[in-house]
Amino acid sequence: MSWHLRLSRVDPGERNLKSGDRVTVEPYIGCGRCYPCSRGRYNCCEDLEVLGVHRDGGFQEYITIPREKVYKAPETMDVEELALIESFHEPSYKTRIYI
């Protein structure tokens, strides 16, 4: 699952993102407390939550997403490319881990 969207509202203290920015979202949210999360393997979290599965997701008009899961998209990327980001990330992440 991969998302791209435009931000409608950003916390006042945010320095790198602003309303209207195009972003892509990492939909996996780990607990940050279990062993896999402590090793940076949040995708194996014992209490994993996925946006659109365990939390409201892409079919909502507005959603709140943790800041660390939001990435500003380059203006040079079109929506079709943005939709593929997560699909390319997963195999490259696994390749990096297991080589």
PDB file of C-alpha atoms in Angstrom:
ATOM      1  CA  MET A   1       0.000   0.000   0.000  1.00  0.00           C
ATOM      2  CA  SER A   2       1.418   3.382  -0.919  1.00  0.00           C
ATOM      3  CA  TRP A   3      -0.008   6.830  -0.542  1.00  0.00           C
ATOM      4  CA  HIS A   4       0.524  10.293  -1.833  1.00  0.00           C
ATOM      5  CA  LEU A   5      -1.430  13.324  -0.739  1.00  0.00           C
ATOM      6  CA  ARG A   6      -1.319  17.047  -0.064  1.00  0.00           C
ATOM      7  CA  LEU A   7      -1.065  18.326   3.468  1.00  0.00           C
ATOM      8  CA  SER A   8      -4.018  20.394   4.605  1.00  0.00           C
ATOM      9  CA  ARG A   9      -2.667  21.312   8.032  1.00  0.00           C
ATOM     10  CA  VAL A  10       0.738  21.048   9.692  1.00  0.00           C
ATOM     11  CA  ASP A  11       1.743  21.506  13.331  1.00  0.00           C
ATOM     12  CA  PRO A  12       2.916  25.095  13.969  1.00  0.00           C
ATOM     13  CA  GLY A  13       6.395  23.944  15.028  1.00  0.00           C
ATOM     14  CA  GLU A  14       7.049  21.972  11.828  1.00  0.00           C
ATOM     15  CA  ARG A  15       9.962  23.439   9.846  1.00  0.00           C
ATOM     16  CA  ASN A  16      10.244  21.174   6.797  1.00  0.00           C
ATOM     17  CA  LEU A  17       6.616  20.773   5.734  1.00  0.00           C
ATOM     18  CA  LYS A  18       3.840  23.253   5.049  1.00  0.00           C
ATOM     19  CA  SER A  19       0.193  23.129   4.075  1.00  0.00           C
ATOM     20  CA  GLY A  20      -0.180  22.237   0.406  1.00  0.00           C
ATOM     21  CA  ASP A  21       3.036  20.197   0.202  1.00  0.00           C
ATOM     22  CA  ARG A  22       2.816  16.922  -1.704  1.00  0.00           C
ATOM     23  CA  VAL A  23       3.905  14.042   0.490  1.00  0.00           C
ATOM     24  CA  THR A  24       4.103  10.294   0.549  1.00  0.00           C
ATOM     25  CA  VAL A  25       3.279   8.265   3.643  1.00  0.00           C
ATOM     26  CA  GLU A  26       4.846   5.190   5.187  1.00  0.00           C
ATOM     27  CA  PRO A  27       1.759   3.276   6.385  1.00  0.00           C
ATOM     28  CA  TYR A  28       3.404   0.972   8.974  1.00  0.00           C
ATOM     29  CA  ILE A  29       3.357   2.168  12.581  1.00  0.00           C
ATOM     30  CA  GLY A  30       5.311   0.198  15.176  1.00  0.00           C
ATOM     31  CA  CYS A  31       4.888   0.463  18.943  1.00  0.00           C
ATOM     32  CA  GLY A  32       8.522   1.488  19.533  1.00  0.00           C
ATOM     33  CA  ARG A  33       8.773  -0.734  22.628  1.00  0.00           C
ATOM     34  CA  CYS A  34       9.040  -4.357  21.463  1.00  0.00           C
ATOM     35  CA  TYR A  35      12.245  -6.159  20.453  1.00  0.00           C
ATOM     36  CA  PRO A  36      11.780  -5.786  16.659  1.00  0.00           C
ATOM     37  CA  CYS A  37      11.122  -2.035  17.053  1.00  0.00           C
ATOM     38  CA  SER A  38      14.229  -1.668  19.235  1.00  0.00           C
ATOM     39  CA  ARG A  39      16.231  -3.160  16.345  1.00  0.00           C
ATOM     40  CA  GLY A  40      14.666  -0.837  13.765  1.00  0.00           C
ATOM     41  CA  ARG A  41      12.450  -3.611  12.375  1.00  0.00           C
ATOM     42  CA  TYR A  42       9.149  -1.827  12.992  1.00  0.00           C
ATOM     43  CA  ASN A  43       7.612  -3.809  10.118  1.00  0.00           C
ATOM     44  CA  CYS A  44       7.881  -6.868  12.409  1.00  0.00           C
ATOM     45  CA  CYS A  45       6.421  -5.064  15.439  1.00  0.00           C
ATOM     46  CA  GLU A  46       4.467  -7.220  17.848  1.00  0.00           C
ATOM     47  CA  ASP A  47       1.723  -4.542  17.898  1.00  0.00           C
ATOM     48  CA  LEU A  48       2.028  -3.333  14.295  1.00  0.00           C
ATOM     49  CA  GLU A  49      -0.670  -0.976  13.056  1.00  0.00           C
ATOM     50  CA  VAL A  50      -1.148  -0.244   9.378  1.00  0.00           C
ATOM     51  CA  LEU A  51      -2.860   2.898   8.146  1.00  0.00           C
ATOM     52  CA  GLY A  52      -5.941   1.842   6.233  1.00  0.00           C
ATOM     53  CA  VAL A  53      -6.157  -1.474   8.115  1.00  0.00           C
ATOM     54  CA  HIS A  54      -5.851  -0.892  11.862  1.00  0.00           C
ATOM     55  CA  ARG A  55      -6.212   2.906  11.698  1.00  0.00           C
ATOM     56  CA  ASP A  56      -8.278   5.138   9.449  1.00  0.00           C
ATOM     57  CA  GLY A  57      -6.601   5.347   6.077  1.00  0.00           C
ATOM     58  CA  GLY A  58      -6.715   6.637   2.546  1.00  0.00           C
ATOM     59  CA  PHE A  59     -10.479   6.584   2.103  1.00  0.00           C
ATOM     60  CA  GLN A  60     -10.905   9.180   4.853  1.00  0.00           C
ATOM     61  CA  GLU A  61     -11.263  12.818   3.821  1.00  0.00           C
ATOM     62  CA  TYR A  62      -8.757  13.830   6.532  1.00  0.00           C
ATOM     63  CA  ILE A  63      -6.409  11.717   8.636  1.00  0.00           C
ATOM     64  CA  THR A  64      -3.741  12.406  11.232  1.00  0.00           C
ATOM     65  CA  ILE A  65      -0.400  10.772  10.502  1.00  0.00           C
ATOM     66  CA  PRO A  66       2.649  10.681  12.789  1.00  0.00           C
ATOM     67  CA  ARG A  67       5.259  13.154  11.493  1.00  0.00           C
ATOM     68  CA  GLU A  68       7.994  10.519  11.210  1.00  0.00           C
ATOM     69  CA  LYS A  69       5.841   8.647   8.669  1.00  0.00           C
ATOM     70  CA  VAL A  70       5.429  11.621   6.300  1.00  0.00           C
ATOM     71  CA  TYR A  71       7.988  12.404   3.577  1.00  0.00           C
ATOM     72  CA  LYS A  72       7.966  15.446   1.341  1.00  0.00           C
ATOM     73  CA  ALA A  73       7.729  14.441  -2.306  1.00  0.00           C
ATOM     74  CA  PRO A  74       9.890  16.071  -4.974  1.00  0.00           C
ATOM     75  CA  GLU A  75       7.815  18.300  -7.243  1.00  0.00           C
ATOM     76  CA  THR A  76       9.401  16.504 -10.213  1.00  0.00           C
ATOM     77  CA  MET A  77       7.610  13.232  -9.355  1.00  0.00           C
ATOM     78  CA  ASP A  78       4.146  12.690 -10.764  1.00  0.00           C
ATOM     79  CA  VAL A  79       1.343  10.903  -8.897  1.00  0.00           C
ATOM     80  CA  GLU A  80       1.992   7.584 -10.658  1.00  0.00           C
ATOM     81  CA  GLU A  81       5.613   7.582  -9.432  1.00  0.00           C
ATOM     82  CA  LEU A  82       4.607   8.598  -5.918  1.00  0.00           C
ATOM     83  CA  ALA A  83       2.148   5.710  -5.767  1.00  0.00           C
ATOM     84  CA  LEU A  84       5.038   3.270  -6.340  1.00  0.00           C
ATOM     85  CA  ILE A  85       7.417   4.533  -3.654  1.00  0.00           C
ATOM     86  CA  GLU A  86       6.413   2.062  -0.943  1.00  0.00           C
ATOM     87  CA  SER A  87       6.264  -0.794  -3.448  1.00  0.00           C
ATOM     88  CA  PHE A  88       9.922  -0.191  -4.340  1.00  0.00           C
ATOM     89  CA  HIS A  89      10.982   0.458  -0.755  1.00  0.00           C
ATOM     90  CA  GLU A  90      10.009  -2.955   0.604  1.00  0.00           C
ATOM     91  CA  PRO A  91      12.207  -5.115  -1.677  1.00  0.00           C
ATOM     92  CA  SER A  92      15.126  -2.679  -1.476  1.00  0.00           C
ATOM     93  CA  TYR A  93      14.889  -2.692   2.334  1.00  0.00           C
ATOM     94  CA  LYS A  94      14.956  -6.476   2.436  1.00  0.00           C
ATOM     95  CA  THR A  95      17.851  -6.609  -0.022  1.00  0.00           C
ATOM     96  CA  ARG A  96      19.844  -4.193   2.122  1.00  0.00           C
ATOM     97  CA  ILE A  97      19.160  -6.244   5.262  1.00  0.00           C
ATOM     98  CA  TYR A  98      20.020  -9.673   3.864  1.00  0.00           C
ATOM     99  CA  ILE A  99      23.052  -9.019   1.646  1.00  0.00           C
TER     100      ILE A  99
END
